[in-house]
């Protein structure tokens, strides 16, 4: 988990909550009191653990100075203000189109209606779009904002491009419908990435829960699934409010929302591959155990991938 850091981290607990988010689980602290690892609040230095989930390392200034001496360039702090992220990402999407191949896939295979595809703002990125779009954003928003926008990075002589240059872009929204991140589906071989850059001097996206465009003010039944596109599709076809986790291992990201809304029934929907993948299975058990302990009604839906 913490390769390269000679620190002795311990998981937070009731008697020693996380110094960043004040929660009593999932985060960690350094026994020497020099650093904290928070898995909920973006800031500090963003890192990724072995399961692909992001976490943030917060250090004291003393520790940062030691790293500076070694010539370490700290990543930019990403734009945390979601209104600003929404503005930049909406502009990014406005410069792109949806290819007929992607439209066909969403329309014929996923059975999303044309107006729904339009509403969700899916886009295709290909060819030299990565440079064209980045240069437009640089012109419109300036370098300071662009440096702090996850997914944009600078190279030789202040040239700027996107971190991904091909695939289907899926807007990831917060509960208010703001675009807080972009997920990219690469078609061949099939994989999902974040529009994010881990290069020194650029910003990482962080992992986010996706809320398909809907009203979440009064929820009786809520489905919890994995994958943004799957959530959009499941919500569209079943009309059951559905939110998605960036990965099963990061189910704790959903806790604040679940506790605030207290749905009467939670449908936990995951792919049938959990039966072969140990990490997925144990995360699913952890989630169900949490729901049981905290008094939620839930049922498990198994989907065929
Ligand atoms: Zn924390």
PDB file of C-alpha atoms and ligand atoms in Angstrom:
ATOM      1  CA  UNK A   1       0.000   0.000   0.000  1.00  0.00           C
ATOM      2  CA  UNK A   2       2.635   2.512   0.972  1.00  0.00           C
ATOM      3  CA  UNK A   3       5.576   1.552  -1.101  1.00  0.00           C
ATOM      4  CA  UNK A   4       8.479   3.966  -0.891  1.00  0.00           C
ATOM      5  CA  UNK A   5       7.366   5.517   2.365  1.00  0.00           C
ATOM      6  CA  UNK A   6       9.286   4.491   5.434  1.00  0.00           C
ATOM      7  CA  UNK A   7       6.367   5.100   7.708  1.00  0.00           C
ATOM      8  CA  UNK A   8       4.498   2.961  10.083  1.00  0.00           C
ATOM      9  CA  UNK A   9       0.785   3.390   9.375  1.00  0.00           C
ATOM     10  CA  UNK A  10      -2.041   2.163  11.532  1.00  0.00           C
ATOM     11  CA  UNK A  11      -5.736   2.075  10.745  1.00  0.00           C
ATOM     12  CA  UNK A  12      -7.826   4.705  12.505  1.00  0.00           C
ATOM     13  CA  UNK A  13     -10.224   3.594  15.223  1.00  0.00           C
ATOM     14  CA  UNK A  14     -12.763   5.013  17.664  1.00  0.00           C
ATOM     15  CA  UNK A  15     -10.106   6.228  20.065  1.00  0.00           C
ATOM     16  CA  UNK A  16      -7.981   7.690  17.252  1.00  0.00           C
ATOM     17  CA  UNK A  17     -10.193   8.979  14.379  1.00  0.00           C
ATOM     18  CA  UNK A  18      -8.816  10.220  11.053  1.00  0.00           C
ATOM     19  CA  UNK A  19      -7.379  13.712  11.567  1.00  0.00           C
ATOM     20  CA  UNK A  20      -8.665  14.802   8.160  1.00  0.00           C
ATOM     21  CA  UNK A  21     -12.254  13.475   7.891  1.00  0.00           C
ATOM     22  CA  UNK A  22     -12.760  12.615  11.591  1.00  0.00           C
ATOM     23  CA  UNK A  23     -14.200   9.184  10.712  1.00  0.00           C
ATOM     24  CA  UNK A  24     -13.218   6.112  12.693  1.00  0.00           C
ATOM     25  CA  UNK A  25     -12.566   3.586   9.936  1.00  0.00           C
ATOM     26  CA  UNK A  26     -10.825   3.072   6.569  1.00  0.00           C
ATOM     27  CA  UNK A  27      -8.250   5.897   6.969  1.00  0.00           C
ATOM     28  CA  UNK A  28      -4.822   5.591   8.594  1.00  0.00           C
ATOM     29  CA  UNK A  29      -2.278   7.582  10.575  1.00  0.00           C
ATOM     30  CA  UNK A  30       1.445   7.460  11.061  1.00  0.00           C
ATOM     31  CA  UNK A  31       2.480   6.345  14.524  1.00  0.00           C
ATOM     32  CA  UNK A  32       5.197   9.039  14.564  1.00  0.00           C
ATOM     33  CA  UNK A  33       2.527  11.696  14.063  1.00  0.00           C
ATOM     34  CA  UNK A  34       4.029  12.892  10.791  1.00  0.00           C
ATOM     35  CA  UNK A  35       1.307  11.956   8.340  1.00  0.00           C
ATOM     36  CA  UNK A  36      -2.285  10.899   7.813  1.00  0.00           C
ATOM     37  CA  UNK A  37      -3.859   8.889   5.062  1.00  0.00           C
ATOM     38  CA  UNK A  38      -7.429   9.886   4.325  1.00  0.00           C
ATOM     39  CA  UNK A  39      -9.525   7.908   1.873  1.00  0.00           C
ATOM     40  CA  UNK A  40     -12.410  10.371   1.794  1.00  0.00           C
ATOM     41  CA  UNK A  41     -11.193  13.958   1.558  1.00  0.00           C
ATOM     42  CA  UNK A  42      -9.135  14.920  -1.521  1.00  0.00           C
ATOM     43  CA  UNK A  43      -6.055  17.016  -0.773  1.00  0.00           C
ATOM     44  CA  UNK A  44      -2.394  16.596   0.074  1.00  0.00           C
ATOM     45  CA  UNK A  45      -0.704  14.079  -2.202  1.00  0.00           C
ATOM     46  CA  UNK A  46      -3.006  11.781  -4.147  1.00  0.00           C
ATOM     47  CA  UNK A  47      -1.872   8.157  -4.400  1.00  0.00           C
ATOM     48  CA  UNK A  48      -3.417   4.936  -5.629  1.00  0.00           C
ATOM     49  CA  UNK A  49      -3.424   1.675  -3.702  1.00  0.00           C
ATOM     50  CA  UNK A  50      -3.073  -1.839  -5.122  1.00  0.00           C
ATOM     51  CA  UNK A  51      -6.834  -2.129  -5.740  1.00  0.00           C
ATOM     52  CA  UNK A  52      -6.862   1.055  -7.859  1.00  0.00           C
ATOM     53  CA  UNK A  53      -8.600   3.204  -5.228  1.00  0.00           C
ATOM     54  CA  UNK A  54      -7.232   6.660  -4.563  1.00  0.00           C
ATOM     55  CA  UNK A  55      -6.213   7.910  -1.145  1.00  0.00           C
ATOM     56  CA  UNK A  56      -4.639  11.128   0.037  1.00  0.00           C
ATOM     57  CA  UNK A  57      -1.464  11.423   1.999  1.00  0.00           C
ATOM     58  CA  UNK A  58      -1.362  14.449   4.272  1.00  0.00           C
ATOM     59  CA  UNK A  59       2.015  15.223   5.773  1.00  0.00           C
ATOM     60  CA  UNK A  60       3.386  17.820   8.104  1.00  0.00           C
ATOM     61  CA  UNK A  61       5.492  20.551   6.528  1.00  0.00           C
ATOM     62  CA  UNK A  62       8.544  18.981   8.089  1.00  0.00           C
ATOM     63  CA  UNK A  63       8.044  15.823   6.125  1.00  0.00           C
ATOM     64  CA  UNK A  64       7.370  17.726   2.899  1.00  0.00           C
ATOM     65  CA  UNK A  65      10.683  19.582   3.300  1.00  0.00           C
ATOM     66  CA  UNK A  66      12.548  16.276   3.492  1.00  0.00           C
ATOM     67  CA  UNK A  67      10.914  15.170   0.227  1.00  0.00           C
ATOM     68  CA  UNK A  68      11.724  18.486  -1.465  1.00  0.00           C
ATOM     69  CA  UNK A  69      15.402  17.987  -0.748  1.00  0.00           C
ATOM     70  CA  UNK A  70      15.271  14.744  -2.716  1.00  0.00           C
ATOM     71  CA  UNK A  71      13.963  16.653  -5.746  1.00  0.00           C
ATOM     72  CA  UNK A  72      10.447  15.292  -5.493  1.00  0.00           C
ATOM     73  CA  UNK A  73       7.898  17.346  -7.466  1.00  0.00           C
ATOM     74  CA  UNK A  74       4.562  17.370  -5.734  1.00  0.00           C
ATOM     75  CA  UNK A  75       1.451  16.808  -7.830  1.00  0.00           C
ATOM     76  CA  UNK A  76      -0.870  19.776  -8.209  1.00  0.00           C
ATOM     77  CA  UNK A  77      -3.738  19.976  -5.823  1.00  0.00           C
ATOM     78  CA  UNK A  78      -6.801  19.220  -7.974  1.00  0.00           C
ATOM     79  CA  UNK A  79      -9.679  21.667  -8.283  1.00  0.00           C
ATOM     80  CA  UNK A  80     -11.829  20.756  -5.309  1.00  0.00           C
ATOM     81  CA  UNK A  81     -14.590  23.232  -6.089  1.00  0.00           C
ATOM     82  CA  UNK A  82     -17.142  21.162  -7.993  1.00  0.00           C
ATOM     83  CA  UNK A  83     -18.754  24.180  -9.676  1.00  0.00           C
ATOM     84  CA  UNK A  84     -15.416  24.930 -11.258  1.00  0.00           C
ATOM     85  CA  UNK A  85     -14.809  21.310 -12.255  1.00  0.00           C
ATOM     86  CA  UNK A  86     -18.263  21.223 -13.806  1.00  0.00           C
ATOM     87  CA  UNK A  87     -17.498  24.341 -15.835  1.00  0.00           C
ATOM     88  CA  UNK A  88     -14.204  22.999 -17.219  1.00  0.00           C
ATOM     89  CA  UNK A  89     -15.511  19.496 -17.948  1.00  0.00           C
ATOM     90  CA  UNK A  90     -18.713  20.815 -19.575  1.00  0.00           C
ATOM     91  CA  UNK A  91     -16.548  22.927 -21.834  1.00  0.00           C
ATOM     92  CA  UNK A  92     -14.305  19.928 -22.579  1.00  0.00           C
ATOM     93  CA  UNK A  93     -17.343  17.871 -23.643  1.00  0.00           C
ATOM     94  CA  UNK A  94     -18.747  20.707 -25.766  1.00  0.00           C
ATOM     95  CA  UNK A  95     -15.695  20.450 -28.047  1.00  0.00           C
ATOM     96  CA  UNK A  96     -16.302  16.751 -28.772  1.00  0.00           C
ATOM     97  CA  UNK A  97     -18.917  14.652 -30.597  1.00  0.00           C
ATOM     98  CA  UNK A  98     -20.272  11.159 -30.069  1.00  0.00           C
ATOM     99  CA  UNK A  99     -19.142   8.762 -32.806  1.00  0.00           C
ATOM    100  CA  UNK A 100     -21.803   6.790 -34.677  1.00  0.00           C
ATOM    101  CA  UNK A 101     -20.204   3.574 -33.409  1.00  0.00           C
ATOM    102  CA  UNK A 102     -20.570   4.664 -29.778  1.00  0.00           C
ATOM    103  CA  UNK A 103     -24.056   6.005 -30.406  1.00  0.00           C
ATOM    104  CA  UNK A 104     -25.063   2.690 -31.936  1.00  0.00           C
ATOM    105  CA  UNK A 105     -23.642   0.773 -28.976  1.00  0.00           C
ATOM    106  CA  UNK A 106     -25.528   2.922 -26.430  1.00  0.00           C
ATOM    107  CA  UNK A 107     -28.714   2.937 -28.470  1.00  0.00           C
ATOM    108  CA  UNK A 108     -28.892  -0.642 -29.769  1.00  0.00           C
ATOM    109  CA  UNK A 109     -26.942  -2.666 -27.218  1.00  0.00           C
ATOM    110  CA  UNK A 110     -27.603  -0.710 -24.008  1.00  0.00           C
ATOM    111  CA  UNK A 111     -31.067   0.310 -25.255  1.00  0.00           C
ATOM    112  CA  UNK A 112     -30.767   3.958 -24.216  1.00  0.00           C
ATOM    113  CA  UNK A 113     -33.141   6.281 -26.077  1.00  0.00           C
ATOM    114  CA  UNK A 114     -31.651   9.035 -28.232  1.00  0.00           C
ATOM    115  CA  UNK A 115     -32.776  11.851 -25.901  1.00  0.00           C
ATOM    116  CA  UNK A 116     -31.271  10.021 -22.931  1.00  0.00           C
ATOM    117  CA  UNK A 117     -27.925   9.653 -24.705  1.00  0.00           C
ATOM    118  CA  UNK A 118     -28.057  13.371 -25.464  1.00  0.00           C
ATOM    119  CA  UNK A 119     -28.961  14.256 -21.874  1.00  0.00           C
ATOM    120  CA  UNK A 120     -26.108  12.220 -20.357  1.00  0.00           C
ATOM    121  CA  UNK A 121     -23.556  13.961 -22.634  1.00  0.00           C
ATOM    122  CA  UNK A 122     -21.504  10.921 -23.636  1.00  0.00           C
ATOM    123  CA  UNK A 123     -18.700  11.796 -26.053  1.00  0.00           C
ATOM    124  CA  UNK A 124     -16.055  10.113 -28.170  1.00  0.00           C
ATOM    125  CA  UNK A 125     -12.409  11.073 -28.037  1.00  0.00           C
ATOM    126  CA  UNK A 126     -10.091   9.989 -30.874  1.00  0.00           C
ATOM    127  CA  UNK A 127      -7.393  11.128 -33.291  1.00  0.00           C
ATOM    128  CA  UNK A 128      -5.858  14.432 -32.223  1.00  0.00           C
ATOM    129  CA  UNK A 129      -8.828  15.448 -30.017  1.00  0.00           C
ATOM    130  CA  UNK A 130      -6.581  15.223 -26.936  1.00  0.00           C
ATOM    131  CA  UNK A 131      -4.471  18.177 -28.121  1.00  0.00           C
ATOM    132  CA  UNK A 132      -7.269  20.163 -29.807  1.00  0.00           C
ATOM    133  CA  UNK A 133      -9.529  20.103 -26.724  1.00  0.00           C
ATOM    134  CA  UNK A 134      -6.700  20.803 -24.258  1.00  0.00           C
ATOM    135  CA  UNK A 135      -5.570  23.850 -26.224  1.00  0.00           C
ATOM    136  CA  UNK A 136      -9.121  25.232 -26.313  1.00  0.00           C
ATOM    137  CA  UNK A 137      -9.423  24.765 -22.546  1.00  0.00           C
ATOM    138  CA  UNK A 138      -6.063  26.448 -22.016  1.00  0.00           C
ATOM    139  CA  UNK A 139      -7.231  29.425 -24.065  1.00  0.00           C
ATOM    140  CA  UNK A 140     -10.574  29.675 -22.220  1.00  0.00           C
ATOM    141  CA  UNK A 141      -9.538  28.933 -18.638  1.00  0.00           C
ATOM    142  CA  UNK A 142      -5.827  29.782 -18.409  1.00  0.00           C
ATOM    143  CA  UNK A 143      -2.883  27.762 -17.175  1.00  0.00           C
ATOM    144  CA  UNK A 144      -3.564  27.947 -13.436  1.00  0.00           C
ATOM    145  CA  UNK A 145      -6.968  26.279 -13.763  1.00  0.00           C
ATOM    146  CA  UNK A 146      -5.776  23.817 -16.407  1.00  0.00           C
ATOM    147  CA  UNK A 147      -2.875  22.650 -14.228  1.00  0.00           C
ATOM    148  CA  UNK A 148      -5.356  21.862 -11.488  1.00  0.00           C
ATOM    149  CA  UNK A 149      -7.865  20.115 -13.755  1.00  0.00           C
ATOM    150  CA  UNK A 150      -7.486  16.347 -13.465  1.00  0.00           C
ATOM    151  CA  UNK A 151      -6.830  14.865 -16.897  1.00  0.00           C
ATOM    152  CA  UNK A 152      -4.950  17.803 -18.385  1.00  0.00           C
ATOM    153  CA  UNK A 153      -1.191  17.900 -18.411  1.00  0.00           C
ATOM    154  CA  UNK A 154       1.596  20.021 -19.800  1.00  0.00           C
ATOM    155  CA  UNK A 155       4.630  18.868 -21.730  1.00  0.00           C
ATOM    156  CA  UNK A 156       7.478  20.520 -23.709  1.00  0.00           C
ATOM    157  CA  UNK A 157       7.239  24.313 -24.077  1.00  0.00           C
ATOM    158  CA  UNK A 158       3.915  24.692 -22.298  1.00  0.00           C
ATOM    159  CA  UNK A 159       1.999  22.487 -24.660  1.00  0.00           C
ATOM    160  CA  UNK A 160      -1.040  20.867 -23.145  1.00  0.00           C
ATOM    161  CA  UNK A 161      -3.026  17.683 -23.795  1.00  0.00           C
ATOM    162  CA  UNK A 162      -5.517  15.294 -22.222  1.00  0.00           C
ATOM    163  CA  UNK A 163      -4.361  12.184 -20.377  1.00  0.00           C
ATOM    164  CA  UNK A 164      -6.469   9.898 -22.581  1.00  0.00           C
ATOM    165  CA  UNK A 165      -6.698  10.084 -26.373  1.00  0.00           C
ATOM    166  CA  UNK A 166      -9.283   7.482 -27.318  1.00  0.00           C
ATOM    167  CA  UNK A 167     -12.469   6.015 -25.949  1.00  0.00           C
ATOM    168  CA  UNK A 168     -15.994   6.798 -24.786  1.00  0.00           C
ATOM    169  CA  UNK A 169     -16.201   9.634 -22.238  1.00  0.00           C
ATOM    170  CA  UNK A 170     -18.764   9.110 -19.487  1.00  0.00           C
ATOM    171  CA  UNK A 171     -19.549  12.144 -17.291  1.00  0.00           C
ATOM    172  CA  UNK A 172     -19.433  11.302 -13.584  1.00  0.00           C
ATOM    173  CA  UNK A 173     -21.872  13.472 -11.658  1.00  0.00           C
ATOM    174  CA  UNK A 174     -22.424  14.443  -8.064  1.00  0.00           C
ATOM    175  CA  UNK A 175     -25.839  14.474  -6.424  1.00  0.00           C
ATOM    176  CA  UNK A 176     -26.545  17.940  -7.856  1.00  0.00           C
ATOM    177  CA  UNK A 177     -25.820  16.791 -11.397  1.00  0.00           C
ATOM    178  CA  UNK A 178     -22.470  18.566 -11.662  1.00  0.00           C
ATOM    179  CA  UNK A 179     -19.774  16.804 -13.683  1.00  0.00           C
ATOM    180  CA  UNK A 180     -17.021  16.135 -11.168  1.00  0.00           C
ATOM    181  CA  UNK A 181     -14.913  13.701 -13.178  1.00  0.00           C
ATOM    182  CA  UNK A 182     -14.763  11.917 -16.503  1.00  0.00           C
ATOM    183  CA  UNK A 183     -14.582   8.160 -16.836  1.00  0.00           C
ATOM    184  CA  UNK A 184     -13.140   6.823 -20.080  1.00  0.00           C
ATOM    185  CA  UNK A 185     -14.106   3.477 -21.556  1.00  0.00           C
ATOM    186  CA  UNK A 186     -11.350   2.146 -23.799  1.00  0.00           C
ATOM    187  CA  UNK A 187     -12.895  -0.232 -26.310  1.00  0.00           C
ATOM    188  CA  UNK A 188      -9.969  -2.507 -27.191  1.00  0.00           C
ATOM    189  CA  UNK A 189      -9.020  -4.117 -24.869  1.00  0.00           C
ATOM    190  CA  UNK A 190     -12.024  -3.118 -22.758  1.00  0.00           C
ATOM    191  CA  UNK A 191     -11.018  -1.114 -19.690  1.00  0.00           C
ATOM    192  CA  UNK A 192     -12.211   1.884 -17.685  1.00  0.00           C
ATOM    193  CA  UNK A 193      -9.889   4.758 -16.755  1.00  0.00           C
ATOM    194  CA  UNK A 194     -10.276   8.140 -15.085  1.00  0.00           C
ATOM    195  CA  UNK A 195      -9.485  11.303 -17.008  1.00  0.00           C
ATOM    196  CA  UNK A 196      -6.645  11.993 -14.608  1.00  0.00           C
ATOM    197  CA  UNK A 197      -2.929  12.509 -14.625  1.00  0.00           C
ATOM    198  CA  UNK A 198      -0.384  11.155 -12.177  1.00  0.00           C
ATOM    199  CA  UNK A 199       2.495  13.045 -13.808  1.00  0.00           C
ATOM    200  CA  UNK A 200       4.337  15.433 -11.466  1.00  0.00           C
ATOM    201  CA  UNK A 201       2.897  18.926 -11.748  1.00  0.00           C
ATOM    202  CA  UNK A 202      -0.560  17.740 -12.849  1.00  0.00           C
ATOM    203  CA  UNK A 203      -3.646  16.722 -10.888  1.00  0.00           C
ATOM    204  CA  UNK A 204      -5.286  13.380 -10.136  1.00  0.00           C
ATOM    205  CA  UNK A 205      -9.020  12.961 -10.382  1.00  0.00           C
ATOM    206  CA  UNK A 206      -9.749  10.958  -7.259  1.00  0.00           C
ATOM    207  CA  UNK A 207     -12.497   8.314  -7.192  1.00  0.00           C
ATOM    208  CA  UNK A 208     -16.100   9.432  -7.158  1.00  0.00           C
ATOM    209  CA  UNK A 209     -19.561   8.053  -6.686  1.00  0.00           C
ATOM    210  CA  UNK A 210     -21.711   8.663  -9.761  1.00  0.00           C
ATOM    211  CA  UNK A 211     -25.276   9.931  -9.433  1.00  0.00           C
ATOM    212  CA  UNK A 212     -27.247   9.530 -12.698  1.00  0.00           C
ATOM    213  CA  UNK A 213     -29.324  12.673 -13.382  1.00  0.00           C
ATOM    214  CA  UNK A 214     -32.336  12.336 -11.073  1.00  0.00           C
ATOM    215  CA  UNK A 215     -34.029  13.722  -7.988  1.00  0.00           C
ATOM    216  CA  UNK A 216     -32.512  12.178  -4.855  1.00  0.00           C
ATOM    217  CA  UNK A 217     -34.516  14.128  -2.286  1.00  0.00           C
ATOM    218  CA  UNK A 218     -36.897  11.370  -1.249  1.00  0.00           C
ATOM    219  CA  UNK A 219     -35.609   7.879  -1.881  1.00  0.00           C
ATOM    220  CA  UNK A 220     -37.479   4.755  -0.832  1.00  0.00           C
ATOM    221  CA  UNK A 221     -35.490   2.235  -2.827  1.00  0.00           C
ATOM    222  CA  UNK A 222     -31.878   2.768  -3.870  1.00  0.00           C
ATOM    223  CA  UNK A 223     -29.683   0.551  -5.999  1.00  0.00           C
ATOM    224  CA  UNK A 224     -25.955   0.525  -5.359  1.00  0.00           C
ATOM    225  CA  UNK A 225     -23.852  -0.777  -8.208  1.00  0.00           C
ATOM    226  CA  UNK A 226     -20.385  -0.555  -9.725  1.00  0.00           C
ATOM    227  CA  UNK A 227     -19.662   1.398 -12.917  1.00  0.00           C
ATOM    228  CA  UNK A 228     -21.042   4.726 -14.135  1.00  0.00           C
ATOM    229  CA  UNK A 229     -22.493   3.600 -17.458  1.00  0.00           C
ATOM    230  CA  UNK A 230     -24.153   0.633 -15.777  1.00  0.00           C
ATOM    231  CA  UNK A 231     -25.787   2.973 -13.259  1.00  0.00           C
ATOM    232  CA  UNK A 232     -27.114   5.244 -16.034  1.00  0.00           C
ATOM    233  CA  UNK A 233     -28.495   2.245 -17.911  1.00  0.00           C
ATOM    234  CA  UNK A 234     -29.992   0.512 -14.855  1.00  0.00           C
ATOM    235  CA  UNK A 235     -31.690   3.691 -13.700  1.00  0.00           C
ATOM    236  CA  UNK A 236     -33.064   4.432 -17.162  1.00  0.00           C
ATOM    237  CA  UNK A 237     -34.585   0.970 -17.570  1.00  0.00           C
ATOM    238  CA  UNK A 238     -35.878   0.309 -14.044  1.00  0.00           C
ATOM    239  CA  UNK A 239     -36.559   3.875 -12.777  1.00  0.00           C
ATOM    240  CA  UNK A 240     -35.065   2.778  -9.450  1.00  0.00           C
ATOM    241  CA  UNK A 241     -32.586   5.483  -8.342  1.00  0.00           C
ATOM    242  CA  UNK A 242     -29.191   3.890  -8.859  1.00  0.00           C
ATOM    243  CA  UNK A 243     -25.802   5.199  -7.808  1.00  0.00           C
ATOM    244  CA  UNK A 244     -22.473   3.639  -8.690  1.00  0.00           C
ATOM    245  CA  UNK A 245     -19.233   3.073  -6.882  1.00  0.00           C
ATOM    246  CA  UNK A 246     -15.991   3.517  -8.816  1.00  0.00           C
ATOM    247  CA  UNK A 247     -15.068   0.021  -7.607  1.00  0.00           C
ATOM    248  CA  UNK A 248     -16.515  -2.469  -5.151  1.00  0.00           C
ATOM    249  CA  UNK A 249     -13.585  -1.994  -2.781  1.00  0.00           C
ATOM    250  CA  UNK A 250     -14.507   1.671  -2.286  1.00  0.00           C
ATOM    251  CA  UNK A 251     -18.051   1.032  -0.977  1.00  0.00           C
ATOM    252  CA  UNK A 252     -17.345   3.221   2.076  1.00  0.00           C
ATOM    253  CA  UNK A 253     -17.569   6.278  -0.183  1.00  0.00           C
ATOM    254  CA  UNK A 254     -21.342   5.686  -0.182  1.00  0.00           C
ATOM    255  CA  UNK A 255     -21.771   5.714   3.602  1.00  0.00           C
ATOM    256  CA  UNK A 256     -22.438   9.461   4.059  1.00  0.00           C
ATOM    257  CA  UNK A 257     -25.134   9.387   1.376  1.00  0.00           C
ATOM    258  CA  UNK A 258     -26.747   6.198   2.704  1.00  0.00           C
ATOM    259  CA  UNK A 259     -26.804   7.550   6.255  1.00  0.00           C
ATOM    260  CA  UNK A 260     -28.250  10.862   5.165  1.00  0.00           C
ATOM    261  CA  UNK A 261     -31.024   9.432   2.985  1.00  0.00           C
ATOM    262  CA  UNK A 262     -31.740   6.152   4.869  1.00  0.00           C
ATOM    263  CA  UNK A 263     -33.569   4.383   1.996  1.00  0.00           C
ATOM    264  CA  UNK A 264     -36.104   1.732   3.071  1.00  0.00           C
ATOM    265  CA  UNK A 265     -34.486  -0.830   0.775  1.00  0.00           C
ATOM    266  CA  UNK A 266     -31.028  -0.979  -0.760  1.00  0.00           C
ATOM    267  CA  UNK A 267     -30.485  -3.185  -3.777  1.00  0.00           C
ATOM    268  CA  UNK A 268     -26.839  -4.198  -3.860  1.00  0.00           C
ATOM    269  CA  UNK A 269     -26.193  -5.039  -7.516  1.00  0.00           C
ATOM    270  CA  UNK A 270     -22.889  -6.491  -8.645  1.00  0.00           C
ATOM    271  CA  UNK A 271     -21.546  -8.544 -11.509  1.00  0.00           C
ATOM    272  CA  UNK A 272     -21.500 -12.296 -11.152  1.00  0.00           C
ATOM    273  CA  UNK A 273     -17.689 -12.240 -11.403  1.00  0.00           C
ATOM    274  CA  UNK A 274     -17.463 -11.640  -7.651  1.00  0.00           C
ATOM    275  CA  UNK A 275     -17.620 -15.402  -7.317  1.00  0.00           C
ATOM    276  CA  UNK A 276     -14.188 -15.713  -8.936  1.00  0.00           C
ATOM    277  CA  UNK A 277     -12.549 -12.579  -7.563  1.00  0.00           C
ATOM    278  CA  UNK A 278     -11.613 -12.730  -3.906  1.00  0.00           C
ATOM    279  CA  UNK A 279     -11.165  -8.966  -3.385  1.00  0.00           C
ATOM    280  CA  UNK A 280     -14.585  -8.298  -4.888  1.00  0.00           C
ATOM    281  CA  UNK A 281     -16.248 -11.020  -2.811  1.00  0.00           C
ATOM    282  CA  UNK A 282     -14.749  -9.788   0.449  1.00  0.00           C
ATOM    283  CA  UNK A 283     -15.737  -6.175  -0.337  1.00  0.00           C
ATOM    284  CA  UNK A 284     -19.278  -7.311  -1.030  1.00  0.00           C
ATOM    285  CA  UNK A 285     -19.343  -9.148   2.296  1.00  0.00           C
ATOM    286  CA  UNK A 286     -17.967  -6.037   4.035  1.00  0.00           C
ATOM    287  CA  UNK A 287     -20.665  -3.854   2.490  1.00  0.00           C
ATOM    288  CA  UNK A 288     -23.531  -6.232   3.358  1.00  0.00           C
ATOM    289  CA  UNK A 289     -22.172  -6.634   6.861  1.00  0.00           C
ATOM    290  CA  UNK A 290     -22.106  -2.853   7.263  1.00  0.00           C
ATOM    291  CA  UNK A 291     -25.702  -2.534   5.999  1.00  0.00           C
ATOM    292  CA  UNK A 292     -26.875  -5.222   8.401  1.00  0.00           C
ATOM    293  CA  UNK A 293     -25.050  -3.707  11.385  1.00  0.00           C
ATOM    294  CA  UNK A 294     -26.420  -0.228  10.751  1.00  0.00           C
ATOM    295  CA  UNK A 295     -30.016  -1.369  10.342  1.00  0.00           C
ATOM    296  CA  UNK A 296     -30.596  -1.132   6.578  1.00  0.00           C
ATOM    297  CA  UNK A 297     -32.867  -3.483   4.650  1.00  0.00           C
ATOM    298  CA  UNK A 298     -30.999  -4.791   1.665  1.00  0.00           C
ATOM    299  CA  UNK A 299     -31.120  -7.423  -1.026  1.00  0.00           C
ATOM    300  CA  UNK A 300     -28.422  -8.612  -3.389  1.00  0.00           C
ATOM    301  CA  UNK A 301     -28.921  -8.583  -7.156  1.00  0.00           C
ATOM    302  CA  UNK A 302     -26.469 -10.573  -9.248  1.00  0.00           C
ATOM    303  CA  UNK A 303     -25.991  -9.453 -12.815  1.00  0.00           C
ATOM    304  CA  UNK A 304     -24.590 -11.374 -15.700  1.00  0.00           C
ATOM    305  CA  UNK A 305     -21.733  -9.323 -17.078  1.00  0.00           C
TER     306      UNK A 305
HETATM  307 ZN1  LIG B   1     -10.140  10.247   6.625  1.00  0.00          ZN
END
